[in-house]
Amino acid sequence: VYFLNQQKRVKQRRAKQQPPVIARNGLEKVNLDIGFIPLTDCAPLVVAKEKGFFKAHGLEEVTLSREPSWKEIAKGIAEGRLDAAQMVAGMPIAMLLGLDGQAPVPVNSALTLSRNGNSIIFGKHFYDKGIRTLKDFKAEIANTPDTVHTLGMVHSASMHNLLFRYWLAAGGIDPDLDVGLTVIPPPQMVSNLKAGNIDGYCAGDPWNSHAVNGGSGFVIARSLDILPGHIEKVLGVTEDWAQKYPQTHLALVKALLEACDYCDDRRNREEILQLICQEQYIGADPKDIRPGFIDPYNSGTEAEPEMLYNFNQFYVDQTNCPDRLEMVWVMAQMARWGMIPFPKNWVEVVDRVLRPDVFGQAVRELGLPDISRVRRTIELFDGTVFNLDDPIAYLQNVKIKRGLRIEEILIEQIGSQCSIRQPA
């Protein structure tokens, strides 16, 4: 009954939407500013603009705004400077719940833009010391008790951070006590590694291959090895924006869904490489994007480069449909490390963010077959299986964690202020 009541409240809230005002092309707004970070997986946004998918769906003038950091992406969305943005997977939940003391901003996500694509890079000095595995790194930490090993990640709500932490903890390394984790924008990772400010990092390409090709780092783990097919980047808009411009939102999802399909036709990858390498987008040397995107993936070790067809995944294997299961996993990991309380009413919280209804309408209007995700478990590299039967019990039983809080979120009050009620 508690579960069903949560779903009922979500439906009632959405039923209160005001009727939109149409501008042109059957849309309420035709000129959009969309934020992105210069990474290989910004490809669907670039393709939608350069190949005309935005215009084909009535979005006459789309400006892609290259942002310096994920923090600026969140700020741009919250302040209304950006209409929409490429976001790290946990950002919509983080913004809804007011992560790091920020004012809560309800954000909707109706589309997963990409999966996989990250790697954990360690500095060459570790490689020279014989470190090849997580077990080796744990031994190095034990052998150097007076040394703080500093590792970079791109945003606290990113899969980079959550998978990095999961990987470390699975090896018996406390990511808060045994190492130092610090936030660094992706384009600044390699320079910080070279300068000795960090010993390693988790990021997306081209910044991993840039380190490998430049001889400053090697890949010790890939995100698809930790959690195959993991959610990576999502489309995010504020809830207010989605309610004010529903037809524009739908057109945006349709355009990007077609672009995602285009990106996963490997016959198009050479063309896409040239598009995304342009200065206004990634501005990178193509040789730092080719590994994994087109060519075999080089880890900078003695191992032969490996062909990984899903290293960057944009459409295949039901990539794009918003998935409650994986968003609850993301939220559980954020709660595991004390970033947020885990909501007792997690169904209501997740369903306020995810918009599979908008995605479903986009799919139907495009005449696509059903590409919804039907997945009941998530299995990680250490054999752990996560499901929705009892995420709270999962959190209570996990060994390495920080100050776990289970609290009910007063979801109706979010928008003006986030109110959390302690459980009875």
Coordinates of C-alpha atoms in Angstrom, one line a residue, residues 33-243:
D33 CA 20.7 26.3 -25.2
I34 CA 22.0 22.9 -24.3
G35 CA 25.0 22.3 -22.1
F36 CA 27.7 19.6 -22.5
I37 CA 31.2 18.7 -21.4
P38 CA 33.9 18.0 -24.0
L39 CA 33.9 14.2 -23.8
T40 CA 33.5 11.5 -26.4
D41 CA 30.0 10.8 -25.1
C42 CA 28.8 14.2 -26.0
A43 CA 28.5 12.7 -29.5
P44 CA 24.6 12.4 -29.6
L45 CA 24.3 16.2 -29.0
V46 CA 26.8 17.0 -31.6
V47 CA 25.3 14.6 -34.1
A48 CA 21.7 15.9 -33.5
K49 CA 22.9 19.4 -34.3
E50 CA 25.3 18.7 -37.2
K51 CA 23.2 16.1 -38.9
G52 CA 20.0 18.0 -38.6
F53 CA 18.0 15.9 -36.2
F54 CA 17.1 18.9 -34.0
K55 CA 15.8 20.9 -37.0
A56 CA 13.9 17.9 -38.3
H57 CA 11.9 17.9 -35.1
G58 CA 11.1 21.7 -35.2
L59 CA 14.0 22.8 -33.0
E60 CA 15.1 25.6 -35.3
E61 CA 18.1 27.0 -33.4
V62 CA 19.9 24.8 -30.9
T63 CA 23.1 26.2 -29.4
L64 CA 25.4 23.7 -27.8
S65 CA 27.2 25.3 -24.9
R66 CA 30.5 23.8 -24.0
E67 CA 30.8 24.1 -20.2
P68 CA 34.0 24.0 -18.1
S69 CA 32.7 21.6 -15.4
W70 CA 29.8 19.5 -14.2
K71 CA 29.3 22.1 -11.5
E72 CA 28.7 24.7 -14.1
I73 CA 26.2 22.4 -15.9
A74 CA 24.2 22.1 -12.7
K75 CA 24.4 25.8 -12.1
G76 CA 23.3 26.6 -15.7
I77 CA 20.3 24.4 -15.4
A78 CA 19.3 25.7 -11.9
E79 CA 19.6 29.3 -12.9
G80 CA 17.8 28.8 -16.3
R81 CA 20.7 29.8 -18.4
L82 CA 20.6 26.4 -20.0
D83 CA 17.3 24.8 -21.3
A84 CA 18.7 21.3 -21.1
A85 CA 22.0 19.5 -20.5
Q86 CA 24.1 16.4 -20.7
M87 CA 24.3 15.3 -17.1
V88 CA 26.3 12.7 -15.1
A89 CA 23.9 10.0 -14.0
G90 CA 23.3 11.0 -10.4
M91 CA 23.0 14.7 -11.1
P92 CA 19.1 14.8 -11.4
I93 CA 18.8 13.1 -8.0
A94 CA 21.5 15.2 -6.5
M95 CA 19.8 18.4 -7.6
L96 CA 16.4 17.3 -6.4
L97 CA 17.7 16.5 -3.0
G98 CA 20.0 19.5 -2.7
L99 CA 23.4 17.8 -2.6
D100 CA 26.2 19.7 -0.9
G101 CA 23.9 22.2 0.7
Q102 CA 22.6 23.5 -2.7
A103 CA 19.0 24.7 -2.9
P104 CA 16.9 21.7 -4.2
V105 CA 15.9 21.9 -7.9
P106 CA 13.5 19.3 -9.2
V107 CA 15.0 17.9 -12.4
N108 CA 13.5 15.5 -14.9
S109 CA 15.3 12.9 -17.1
A110 CA 13.5 11.3 -20.0
L111 CA 16.5 9.9 -21.8
T112 CA 19.7 8.0 -21.1
L113 CA 22.3 9.4 -23.5
S114 CA 25.1 6.9 -23.1
R115 CA 26.5 3.9 -21.2
N116 CA 30.0 2.7 -20.2
G117 CA 32.9 4.8 -21.5
N118 CA 35.0 5.5 -18.3
S119 CA 38.3 4.1 -17.1
I120 CA 40.4 4.3 -13.9
I121 CA 43.8 5.8 -14.7
F122 CA 46.8 5.4 -12.4
G123 CA 50.0 7.3 -12.8
K124 CA 53.0 5.6 -14.5
H125 CA 54.9 5.7 -11.2
F126 CA 52.5 3.1 -9.9
Y127 CA 53.1 0.9 -13.0
D128 CA 56.8 1.2 -12.5
K129 CA 56.4 -0.1 -9.0
G130 CA 54.6 -3.2 -10.3
I131 CA 51.0 -2.2 -9.5
R132 CA 48.7 -3.9 -11.9
T133 CA 45.6 -4.8 -9.8
L134 CA 43.3 -3.5 -7.0
K135 CA 45.0 -6.0 -4.7
D136 CA 48.4 -4.5 -5.6
F137 CA 47.1 -1.0 -4.9
K138 CA 45.9 -2.1 -1.5
A139 CA 49.3 -3.5 -0.7
E140 CA 50.9 -0.2 -1.8
I141 CA 48.7 1.8 0.6
A142 CA 49.6 -0.6 3.4
N143 CA 53.3 -0.2 2.6
T144 CA 53.2 3.6 2.5
P145 CA 51.2 4.6 5.6
D146 CA 52.6 8.1 5.7
T147 CA 51.6 8.8 2.0
V148 CA 48.2 10.2 1.0
H149 CA 47.3 8.8 -2.4
T150 CA 45.1 11.4 -4.0
L151 CA 42.7 10.4 -6.7
G152 CA 40.5 12.5 -9.0
M153 CA 36.9 12.2 -10.0
V154 CA 34.7 14.6 -12.0
H155 CA 31.6 15.1 -9.7
S156 CA 30.3 13.6 -6.5
A157 CA 27.1 12.4 -8.2
S158 CA 28.9 10.9 -11.2
M159 CA 29.3 7.2 -12.1
H160 CA 33.0 8.0 -12.1
N161 CA 32.9 8.7 -8.4
L162 CA 30.4 6.0 -7.5
L163 CA 32.0 3.2 -9.5
F164 CA 35.5 4.3 -8.4
R165 CA 34.3 4.2 -4.7
Y166 CA 32.6 0.8 -5.3
W167 CA 35.8 -0.6 -6.9
L168 CA 38.0 0.6 -4.1
A169 CA 35.7 -0.6 -1.4
A170 CA 35.3 -4.1 -3.1
G171 CA 39.1 -4.4 -2.6
G172 CA 38.9 -3.5 1.0
I173 CA 40.0 0.1 0.5
D174 CA 38.0 2.8 2.3
P175 CA 37.7 5.6 -0.3
D176 CA 37.4 8.3 2.4
L177 CA 39.9 7.0 4.9
D178 CA 42.6 5.1 2.9
V179 CA 42.9 7.5 0.0
G180 CA 41.9 11.1 -0.8
L181 CA 39.3 11.7 -3.5
T182 CA 39.0 15.2 -5.0
V183 CA 36.8 16.7 -7.7
I184 CA 38.6 17.8 -10.9
P185 CA 36.9 18.8 -14.2
P186 CA 37.6 16.1 -16.9
P187 CA 39.8 18.3 -19.1
Q188 CA 42.1 19.1 -16.2
M189 CA 42.8 15.5 -15.1
V190 CA 45.9 14.8 -17.2
S191 CA 47.6 18.1 -16.3
N192 CA 47.0 17.4 -12.6
L193 CA 48.4 13.8 -13.1
K194 CA 51.5 15.1 -14.8
A195 CA 52.0 17.8 -12.1
G196 CA 51.9 15.1 -9.4
N197 CA 48.8 16.7 -7.8
I198 CA 46.9 13.4 -8.1
D199 CA 48.1 9.7 -8.4
G200 CA 45.2 8.6 -10.6
Y201 CA 41.6 9.4 -11.6
C202 CA 38.4 8.1 -13.1
A203 CA 37.1 10.0 -16.2
G204 CA 35.8 9.5 -19.7
D205 CA 37.7 9.8 -22.9
P206 CA 39.5 11.5 -24.5
W207 CA 41.2 12.2 -21.2
N208 CA 42.1 8.6 -20.5
S209 CA 43.6 7.8 -23.9
H210 CA 45.3 11.2 -23.7
A211 CA 47.1 10.1 -20.6
V212 CA 48.0 6.7 -22.1
N213 CA 49.2 8.1 -25.4
G214 CA 51.3 10.7 -23.5
G215 CA 52.9 8.2 -21.3
S216 CA 51.7 9.7 -18.0
G217 CA 49.2 7.0 -17.0
F218 CA 47.8 3.5 -17.6
V219 CA 44.3 2.0 -17.3
I220 CA 44.0 -0.2 -14.2
A221 CA 40.3 -0.8 -14.6
R222 CA 37.4 0.0 -17.0
S223 CA 34.0 1.0 -15.9
L224 CA 32.4 -1.7 -18.1
D225 CA 34.4 -4.3 -16.2
I226 CA 33.0 -3.0 -12.9
L227 CA 29.4 -2.7 -13.9
P228 CA 28.8 -3.8 -17.6
G229 CA 26.3 -1.5 -19.4
H230 CA 26.1 1.0 -16.6
I231 CA 24.2 4.2 -17.0
E232 CA 26.6 7.1 -17.8
K233 CA 25.1 10.4 -19.1
V234 CA 21.5 11.4 -19.1
L235 CA 19.4 14.3 -20.5
G236 CA 18.3 16.7 -17.8
V237 CA 15.8 19.5 -17.7
T238 CA 14.2 21.2 -14.8
E239 CA 10.7 19.9 -13.8
D240 CA 9.4 23.4 -14.4
W241 CA 10.9 23.5 -17.9
A242 CA 9.4 20.1 -18.7
Q243 CA 6.0 21.3 -17.6

